[in-house]
Coordinates of C-alpha atoms in Angstrom, one line a residue:
M24 CA -37.9 15.4 -16.0
M25 CA -35.0 13.1 -17.8
Q26 CA -31.8 14.6 -16.7
I27 CA -28.6 14.2 -18.5
I28 CA -25.1 14.0 -16.9
V29 CA -22.1 14.5 -18.3
A30 CA -19.7 13.1 -15.8
V31 CA -20.5 11.0 -12.9
L32 CA -17.4 11.1 -10.4
V33 CA -17.6 9.6 -6.4
A34 CA -15.1 10.5 -3.2
F35 CA -14.8 8.6 -0.2
V36 CA -14.5 11.2 3.1
V37 CA -13.2 11.4 6.0
K38 CA -15.7 12.7 8.6
S39 CA -16.8 13.5 12.6
E40 CA -20.8 12.8 12.2
L41 CA -22.2 10.1 9.7
T42 CA -23.0 12.2 6.3
E43 CA -26.6 11.2 5.1
A44 CA -25.7 12.8 1.6
A45 CA -26.1 10.6 -1.9
S46 CA -23.1 8.0 -2.5
E47 CA -21.4 9.3 0.2
M48 CA -20.2 7.2 3.7
G49 CA -18.5 8.2 6.7
W50 CA -17.6 10.9 8.7
T51 CA -17.1 14.7 8.2
T52 CA -14.1 15.8 6.3
S53 CA -13.2 18.5 8.8
D54 CA -10.4 19.5 11.3
H55 CA -10.6 17.6 14.7
T56 CA -8.6 17.8 18.0
H57 CA -6.4 14.4 17.5
T58 CA -4.3 12.8 14.7
H59 CA -3.8 9.3 15.9
W60 CA -0.3 8.9 17.6
G61 CA 0.7 5.2 16.8
S62 CA 2.7 3.8 13.6
S63 CA 2.4 0.2 12.4
L64 CA -1.3 0.3 12.2
V65 CA -4.2 -0.9 10.0
F66 CA -7.6 0.0 10.7
V67 CA -11.1 -0.6 9.5
D68 CA -14.5 0.8 10.4
K69 CA -17.3 -1.8 11.0
R70 CA -19.6 0.7 10.8
L71 CA -18.7 1.7 7.1
V72 CA -20.3 -1.1 5.0
F73 CA -20.9 -0.6 1.7
P74 CA -24.7 -1.0 1.1
F75 CA -24.4 -2.2 -2.3
N76 CA -22.1 -3.3 -5.4
G77 CA -20.4 -0.4 -6.7
A78 CA -17.0 1.4 -7.3
V79 CA -14.8 3.6 -5.4
T80 CA -13.9 6.4 -7.4
G81 CA -12.3 8.9 -5.4
W82 CA -11.6 9.9 -1.6
K83 CA -11.6 12.5 0.4
L84 CA -9.6 13.6 3.8
Y85 CA -8.4 15.8 6.5
S86 CA -5.0 15.8 7.2
R87 CA -2.5 17.9 9.8
V88 CA 0.6 15.8 9.4
Q89 CA 2.9 14.9 6.4
G90 CA 3.1 11.5 5.6
T91 CA 1.9 8.7 3.5
V92 CA -1.1 6.4 3.9
L93 CA -3.1 3.8 1.7
L94 CA -6.7 4.4 1.8
Q95 CA -8.6 0.8 1.6
V96 CA -11.3 -1.3 1.0
W97 CA -11.3 -5.0 2.9
R98 CA -13.9 -7.5 2.3
P99 CA -14.9 -10.2 5.0
N100 CA -14.1 -13.9 4.6
G101 CA -16.7 -14.6 7.0
D102 CA -18.6 -14.2 10.3
D103 CA -15.4 -13.3 12.4
I104 CA -15.4 -9.8 10.6
C105 CA -11.7 -8.7 12.0
T106 CA -9.8 -12.2 12.3
D107 CA -10.0 -13.0 8.3
M108 CA -10.5 -9.9 5.8
Q109 CA -8.9 -9.6 2.4
L110 CA -7.6 -6.7 1.1
V111 CA -9.9 -5.4 -2.0
G112 CA -7.7 -2.5 -3.3
Q113 CA -6.2 0.4 -2.5
T114 CA -5.1 4.5 -3.2
E115 CA -1.3 5.6 -1.9
V116 CA -2.0 9.2 -1.0
V117 CA 1.2 11.6 -0.5
V118 CA 0.5 14.4 1.9
D119 CA 3.1 17.1 2.4
D120 CA 3.2 21.1 3.2
S121 CA 1.2 21.6 -0.2
N122 CA -1.5 20.1 0.6
L123 CA -2.1 19.8 4.2
G124 CA -6.0 20.0 5.4
L125 CA -9.0 19.0 3.5
L126 CA -7.6 16.8 0.7
S127 CA -10.0 15.5 -2.8
I128 CA -8.8 12.8 -4.8
D129 CA -10.6 11.9 -8.5
L130 CA -9.6 8.4 -9.4
D131 CA -8.8 7.8 -13.0
P132 CA -11.1 5.0 -14.2
D133 CA -8.4 2.4 -14.7
N134 CA -7.9 3.0 -10.8
H135 CA -11.3 2.7 -9.2
I136 CA -12.0 0.2 -7.0
D137 CA -14.8 -2.4 -7.4
V138 CA -16.7 -3.4 -4.3
Q139 CA -19.2 -6.0 -3.1
Y140 CA -22.1 -5.2 -0.5
G141 CA -20.9 -6.0 2.8
D142 CA -17.2 -4.8 1.8
M143 CA -15.5 -1.9 4.5
I144 CA -13.7 1.0 4.2
G145 CA -9.8 0.9 5.8
W146 CA -6.6 2.5 6.2
N147 CA -2.7 1.9 7.0
S148 CA 0.3 3.7 6.9
K149 CA 2.6 2.4 3.8
N150 CA 6.0 0.7 4.5
V151 CA 5.4 -0.2 8.4
K152 CA 4.7 -3.2 10.2
V153 CA 1.0 -4.1 10.8
A154 CA -0.8 -4.7 13.8
N155 CA -1.0 -8.4 13.8
S156 CA 0.1 -9.1 10.9
S157 CA 4.0 -10.4 9.9
S158 CA 4.0 -8.6 6.7
S159 CA 4.9 -4.3 6.4
S160 CA 2.9 -4.2 3.3
H161 CA -0.5 -5.8 1.4
T162 CA -1.0 -7.6 -1.7
E163 CA -4.2 -7.1 -3.1
G164 CA -6.4 -10.4 -3.2
Q165 CA -4.3 -12.1 -0.1
S166 CA -6.2 -12.2 3.3
Y167 CA -4.7 -10.7 6.8
D168 CA -5.9 -11.0 10.5
L169 CA -7.0 -7.5 11.2
D170 CA -8.0 -7.1 15.0
T171 CA -7.9 -3.1 15.3
K172 CA -10.5 -0.8 14.7
Y173 CA -10.8 2.9 13.1
S174 CA -13.1 5.6 11.6
L175 CA -12.4 6.2 7.7
N176 CA -14.8 7.8 5.0
V177 CA -16.0 7.3 1.8
V178 CA -18.2 8.3 -1.1
Y179 CA -19.2 5.4 -4.0
E180 CA -21.0 4.8 -7.1
E181 CA -23.5 2.2 -7.6
D182 CA -23.2 -0.3 -10.0
D183 CA -25.8 -0.3 -13.1
V184 CA -26.6 -3.4 -14.6
Q185 CA -25.6 -2.1 -18.3
L186 CA -26.3 -3.9 -21.9
G187 CA -24.1 -2.8 -24.8
W188 CA -20.9 -1.9 -25.7
D189 CA -18.2 -0.2 -23.7
T190 CA -19.0 3.3 -23.6
V191 CA -15.8 5.0 -24.7
Y192 CA -14.2 7.0 -27.5
R193 CA -14.2 5.3 -30.6
E194 CA -12.7 6.4 -34.3
F195 CA -15.9 6.7 -36.0
V196 CA -19.4 8.3 -36.1
D197 CA -21.8 7.8 -38.9
S198 CA -21.7 10.5 -41.7
G199 CA -24.9 9.0 -43.0
S200 CA -28.2 10.9 -41.9
S201 CA -31.6 9.2 -40.6
Q202 CA -30.2 6.1 -39.8
V203 CA -31.8 3.3 -37.4
F204 CA -29.9 0.9 -36.0
V205 CA -30.6 -2.7 -33.7
D206 CA -27.4 -4.6 -32.6
K207 CA -28.7 -8.1 -32.4
R208 CA -26.3 -9.4 -30.2
F209 CA -27.5 -7.8 -26.8
T210 CA -30.9 -9.2 -25.6
F211 CA -32.6 -8.3 -22.3
P212 CA -32.1 -11.4 -20.1
L213 CA -35.5 -11.0 -18.4
R214 CA -38.8 -9.0 -17.7
G215 CA -37.9 -5.1 -16.8
E216 CA -37.2 -1.5 -17.4
I217 CA -34.8 0.6 -19.0
I218 CA -34.0 3.1 -16.1
G219 CA -31.2 5.1 -18.3
W220 CA -28.6 5.0 -20.7
K221 CA -25.0 5.5 -21.3
L222 CA -23.4 6.8 -24.2
F223 CA -20.2 8.2 -25.4
T224 CA -20.7 11.1 -28.4
R225 CA -18.8 13.3 -30.9
G226 CA -19.9 16.3 -32.7
Q227 CA -23.7 17.7 -32.3
G228 CA -27.1 16.5 -33.2
M229 CA -30.0 14.3 -31.9
V230 CA -30.2 10.3 -31.6
N231 CA -33.5 8.8 -30.4
L232 CA -32.2 5.7 -28.2
Q233 CA -34.4 3.0 -28.2
A234 CA -36.0 -0.3 -27.6
W235 CA -37.6 -3.0 -29.8
R236 CA -39.3 -6.2 -30.0
P237 CA -38.3 -8.4 -32.6
A238 CA -41.5 -10.7 -34.2
S239 CA -39.2 -13.5 -33.1
E240 CA -35.7 -14.8 -32.6
G241 CA -32.9 -12.5 -34.1
S242 CA -35.8 -11.2 -36.4
C243 CA -35.5 -7.7 -38.0
S244 CA -39.2 -7.5 -38.1
V245 CA -39.5 -5.1 -35.0
T246 CA -41.6 -3.2 -32.6
L247 CA -40.7 -0.2 -31.4
L248 CA -41.5 -0.1 -27.7
G249 CA -40.1 3.2 -26.6
E250 CA -37.6 6.0 -27.0
T251 CA -35.4 8.4 -25.2
E252 CA -34.6 11.7 -26.8
V253 CA -30.9 13.1 -26.5
V254 CA -29.5 16.2 -28.0
V255 CA -26.0 16.4 -28.3
S256 CA -24.3 19.6 -28.5
E257 CA -20.4 21.3 -28.1
N258 CA -21.3 21.5 -24.1
N259 CA -22.0 17.8 -23.1
A260 CA -20.1 15.6 -26.0
G261 CA -18.1 12.8 -24.6
L262 CA -19.5 10.7 -21.9
M263 CA -23.0 10.6 -21.5
S264 CA -25.3 9.2 -18.3
V265 CA -29.1 9.6 -18.9
E266 CA -31.2 9.2 -15.9
L267 CA -34.7 8.4 -16.9
D268 CA -37.8 9.8 -14.2
I269 CA -40.0 6.4 -13.6
E270 CA -42.7 7.5 -15.8
E271 CA -39.9 7.7 -18.6
R272 CA -39.2 4.5 -18.6
I273 CA -39.3 1.8 -21.0
A274 CA -40.8 -1.6 -19.9
V275 CA -38.8 -4.5 -21.8
E276 CA -39.3 -8.1 -22.0
Q277 CA -37.0 -11.3 -21.9
G278 CA -35.6 -10.5 -25.7
D279 CA -36.2 -7.7 -26.6
M280 CA -33.6 -5.6 -28.4
F281 CA -32.5 -2.0 -28.3
G282 CA -30.7 0.7 -31.2
W283 CA -30.9 4.0 -31.6
S284 CA -32.1 6.6 -34.6
D285 CA -30.0 9.1 -35.8
Q286 CA -32.1 12.2 -36.5
G287 CA -29.0 13.8 -38.7
K288 CA -25.7 12.7 -38.7
G289 CA -24.7 10.0 -36.3
V290 CA -23.4 11.1 -32.6
I291 CA -22.5 7.8 -31.0
T292 CA -18.7 6.9 -31.8
A293 CA -17.9 3.2 -33.4
D294 CA -15.4 1.2 -34.4
M295 CA -16.1 0.1 -37.9
K296 CA -15.0 -3.4 -39.0
S297 CA -15.9 -6.0 -41.7
G298 CA -17.1 -9.3 -41.1
T299 CA -20.8 -11.0 -40.0
Q300 CA -23.8 -8.4 -39.8
Y301 CA -24.9 -8.3 -36.6
H302 CA -27.2 -5.3 -37.4
C303 CA -30.7 -4.5 -38.0
N304 CA -30.7 -1.3 -39.9
K305 CA -32.5 1.0 -42.2
Y306 CA -32.6 4.5 -44.0
Q307 CA -35.7 6.1 -41.9
S308 CA -36.0 9.4 -40.3
S309 CA -38.5 8.6 -37.5
A310 CA -40.2 5.6 -36.2
T311 CA -43.6 5.6 -34.0
V312 CA -44.0 3.5 -31.0
G313 CA -46.3 0.7 -30.9
Q314 CA -45.8 0.2 -34.8
R315 CA -43.7 -2.6 -36.6
Y316 CA -40.8 -2.0 -38.9
D317 CA -38.4 -4.5 -41.6
L318 CA -35.0 -3.0 -40.8
D319 CA -33.8 -5.2 -43.8
G320 CA -30.2 -4.1 -43.4
E321 CA -29.7 -1.1 -46.3
I322 CA -26.9 -0.2 -44.6
G323 CA -24.0 -2.7 -45.6
W324 CA -20.8 -1.3 -44.5
G325 CA -18.7 -1.9 -41.3
P326 CA -21.3 -4.5 -40.1
E327 CA -19.5 -6.0 -37.5
R328 CA -18.9 -2.4 -35.8
K329 CA -19.4 -1.6 -32.0
Y330 CA -21.2 1.8 -30.9
S331 CA -20.5 3.2 -27.9
V332 CA -24.0 3.1 -26.2
Q333 CA -25.6 0.7 -23.2
A334 CA -29.0 0.7 -22.0
V335 CA -29.2 1.1 -18.0
Y336 CA -31.6 -1.6 -17.1
Q337 CA -33.0 -3.3 -14.1
G338 CA -35.3 -6.6 -14.0
L339 CA -38.8 -7.1 -13.0
L340 CA -39.5 -10.7 -11.1
G341 CA -43.3 -11.2 -10.7
W342 CA -46.3 -11.3 -12.6
D343 CA -47.2 -8.6 -15.0
E344 CA -49.1 -5.7 -13.1
V345 CA -52.4 -5.8 -14.7
N346 CA -55.8 -5.5 -13.8
R347 CA -57.1 -9.0 -12.5
A348 CA -60.9 -10.3 -11.6
Y349 CA -60.3 -10.9 -7.8
T350 CA -58.8 -9.6 -4.3
D351 CA -58.3 -11.5 -1.7
S352 CA -61.4 -11.4 0.8
G353 CA -59.6 -12.8 3.7
S354 CA -58.0 -11.3 6.5
G355 CA -54.5 -11.4 8.2
Q356 CA -52.8 -13.8 5.4
V357 CA -49.4 -14.2 4.6
F358 CA -48.8 -15.4 0.8
I359 CA -45.1 -16.9 -0.4
D360 CA -45.3 -17.6 -4.4
K361 CA -42.5 -20.7 -4.9
R362 CA -42.7 -19.5 -8.6
L363 CA -40.6 -16.6 -7.7
V364 CA -37.3 -17.4 -7.4
F365 CA -34.6 -14.4 -7.3
P366 CA -32.0 -16.0 -9.9
D367 CA -29.0 -14.4 -8.4
D368 CA -27.4 -12.4 -5.2
G369 CA -28.9 -8.8 -5.7
I370 CA -31.0 -6.3 -4.4
V371 CA -34.7 -5.3 -4.7
T372 CA -34.8 -1.8 -5.8
G373 CA -38.4 -1.1 -5.7
W374 CA -41.7 -2.8 -6.4
Q375 CA -44.5 -3.0 -8.9
L376 CA -48.1 -4.2 -8.3
Y377 CA -51.9 -3.2 -9.7
T378 CA -54.2 -3.0 -6.6
R379 CA -58.3 -2.3 -5.9
G380 CA -59.9 -1.3 -3.0
K381 CA -58.2 0.0 0.6
G382 CA -56.1 -1.2 2.6
T383 CA -52.3 -2.3 3.5
V384 CA -50.0 -4.6 2.3
F385 CA -46.4 -5.8 3.2
L386 CA -44.6 -6.9 0.2
Q387 CA -42.0 -9.0 1.7
I388 CA -38.7 -11.2 0.7
W389 CA -38.7 -14.5 2.2
R390 CA -35.5 -17.2 2.6
P391 CA -36.9 -20.3 2.3
A392 CA -34.6 -23.2 4.4
S393 CA -34.2 -25.0 1.6
Q394 CA -35.3 -25.4 -2.0
E395 CA -39.3 -25.6 -2.5
S396 CA -39.6 -25.6 1.2
C397 CA -42.3 -23.3 3.3
D398 CA -39.5 -23.2 6.1
V399 CA -38.9 -19.7 5.3
Q400 CA -37.4 -16.6 7.7
L401 CA -38.4 -13.3 6.3
V402 CA -35.9 -11.0 5.0
G403 CA -36.8 -7.8 4.5
Q404 CA -40.5 -6.0 3.6
T405 CA -42.0 -2.9 2.4
K406 CA -45.2 -1.2 3.5
V407 CA -47.8 0.1 0.8
T408 CA -50.9 1.9 1.9
V409 CA -53.4 1.9 -0.8
K410 CA -56.1 4.4 -0.9
S411 CA -58.3 5.5 -3.7
S412 CA -56.4 8.6 -4.4
N413 CA -53.6 5.8 -5.9
N414 CA -55.5 2.9 -6.9
G415 CA -54.6 1.1 -10.0
F416 CA -51.2 0.5 -11.4
M417 CA -48.4 1.6 -8.9
S418 CA -44.7 1.7 -9.3
F419 CA -42.3 3.1 -7.2
D420 CA -38.4 2.9 -6.4
L421 CA -37.2 2.6 -2.7
S422 CA -34.6 4.7 -0.7
E423 CA -31.4 3.3 -0.2
D424 CA -32.0 2.8 3.7
D425 CA -35.1 0.9 2.2
R426 CA -33.7 -1.5 -0.6
I427 CA -33.9 -5.0 0.4
H428 CA -30.5 -7.3 -0.4
V429 CA -31.6 -10.6 -1.8
K430 CA -29.8 -14.3 -2.0
A431 CA -30.3 -16.2 -4.8
G432 CA -33.0 -18.9 -4.2
D433 CA -35.3 -16.0 -2.0
L434 CA -38.5 -15.7 -2.7
I435 CA -41.5 -13.1 -3.1
G436 CA -44.2 -12.9 -1.0
W437 CA -47.1 -10.4 0.8
N438 CA -48.7 -10.0 3.6
N439 CA -52.2 -8.7 4.0
P440 CA -53.3 -7.6 7.7
G441 CA -56.4 -6.8 6.7
K442 CA -58.7 -7.5 3.1
G443 CA -56.4 -8.1 0.3
V444 CA -55.5 -5.2 -2.2
I445 CA -53.4 -7.0 -4.7
T446 CA -55.7 -8.2 -7.8
A447 CA -55.4 -11.7 -8.6
D448 CA -56.4 -14.5 -11.2
M449 CA -57.6 -17.4 -9.1
N450 CA -57.0 -20.7 -10.8
S451 CA -57.3 -24.0 -10.6
G452 CA -54.1 -26.9 -10.2
E453 CA -51.2 -27.3 -8.5
Q454 CA -50.3 -25.8 -5.3
H455 CA -47.7 -22.8 -6.3
H456 CA -48.0 -20.9 -2.9
C457 CA -46.5 -21.2 0.9
S458 CA -49.4 -19.5 3.2
T459 CA -50.9 -19.0 6.6
Y460 CA -53.0 -16.9 8.5
R461 CA -50.7 -14.4 10.4
G462 CA -51.6 -10.6 11.0
T463 CA -48.0 -9.0 10.6
V464 CA -44.6 -10.7 10.5
T465 CA -41.0 -9.2 11.7
V466 CA -38.2 -9.4 10.1
G467 CA -36.1 -12.0 11.1
E468 CA -38.6 -14.1 12.3
S469 CA -39.1 -17.7 10.4
D470 CA -41.9 -19.9 10.0
D471 CA -43.6 -22.4 8.3
L472 CA -46.0 -21.9 6.0
S473 CA -47.6 -24.8 5.1
D474 CA -50.4 -24.2 3.0
V475 CA -53.2 -23.7 5.1
I476 CA -55.1 -21.0 2.4
G477 CA -56.1 -24.1 -0.4
W478 CA -58.4 -22.0 -2.8
G479 CA -57.2 -20.9 -5.8
P480 CA -53.6 -22.6 -5.2
N481 CA -52.7 -21.6 -9.2
R482 CA -53.5 -17.9 -8.8
K483 CA -51.1 -15.0 -10.2
Y484 CA -50.9 -11.8 -8.2
S485 CA -50.0 -8.1 -10.2
L486 CA -47.1 -8.3 -8.4
S487 CA -43.0 -8.0 -9.1
A488 CA -39.9 -6.4 -7.7
K489 CA -37.5 -4.5 -9.2
F490 CA -33.9 -6.2 -9.3
K491 CA -30.3 -5.5 -9.7
S492 CA -28.5 -8.8 -10.2
Y493 CA -25.0 -8.3 -8.5
T494 CA -24.0 -11.5 -11.0
N495 CA -25.2 -10.1 -14.0
A496 CA -24.1 -6.6 -13.6
D497 CA -20.8 -6.9 -15.7
I498 CA -22.3 -7.5 -19.0
T499 CA -20.9 -4.6 -21.0
N500 CA -17.2 -5.1 -21.8
E501 CA -15.9 -5.8 -25.1
D502 CA -15.4 -9.3 -24.4
G503 CA -19.0 -9.6 -23.1
I504 CA -22.0 -10.6 -25.2
G505 CA -21.1 -9.9 -28.6
P506 CA -19.2 -12.2 -31.0

């Protein structure tokens, strides 16, 4: 079911046992026997590592003495974690008689701390000499030598890849009714799917958030791909986040655009500016998925306006997940498709595939020793069991613990312990696969997959990885994609 969230806040937490709550990392925030007796110390807990890019939006801690503490995020600069670290950001907390005990702090958006995969949590006392460092305070962006450890805790919010303008309060909403807009300044960079929306609204009404496919680049002859209905009321107006279940997501291709249809008066806030016309638009009360429309710019006022709406998006790297003629008849095989190269560092959040038959397949990420090399190391894998009950198109998301972190240049592959279940086209031509006969492979294992399996070298398999790019996550700021 579609879920509308009015506000999203995340906190970092001090705890005595590791928590398993979503977006929360650290130790339980409860009273314990001891407080640390030392001073002039900085601590970083190497166990508390951020599992993806995101932001610190708050903190929680339990205190029993008065004083000032800086709650911090640190970034290792290399493999020698404690001796070369950079302070990413920090929050000053003053503890006195009025707030002793459990303390929960929500940060204003301007004070959120952006974090990257691999960053760690730490803390230090303010205005005292730091152990293994020559200064009494630290500067964000500067590196220090830290050789001590301590446990601190935090809750965090994962970065989304978003396409659109910042979702902030703007001066206007559209006064006209039954209007359709498509912003030509934003096109999806890869094949993928819309997994949610973010918008800033005012007033009451209903808006359909939409994905459109132009007949050609920049064209306002567009086909509606899908839409999400959002009802705005006095209770939820303002910053809104809409999360879509798998069956509600909208598939998009590279070059597709997004837009919206106001069922009555507009509810999305906007800036009204003169200048170049960047919108396809038309007075229209509704549109039908799969139909083409000519949105030829009937609405001319404020043509350069920016609306506070974003499509939350994840890419798909792979071939279309459709029913193809073949499945592999051989057993104990490993394949890597050298055409399916991750363009950026990021995270695999799920998979899509089309299957036939019964069996097990391991969907894999491999890291080549060099470009085009079949000397590879297995980075991560997902086991999928295919039965008659789930044959055909499959789409699933991975839990946080099962996601696979990738680097630019990594490749998609798969391992069939038995006969193959992923459908494929068998085409002659250039060999695009690394392959070998192997039963199973262990993560971390390296091997030379030197094209032992030669038939159908140009085949395409119905398999894609759901992918969030760390490099392209910030494509929503006011000076971003649009002119």
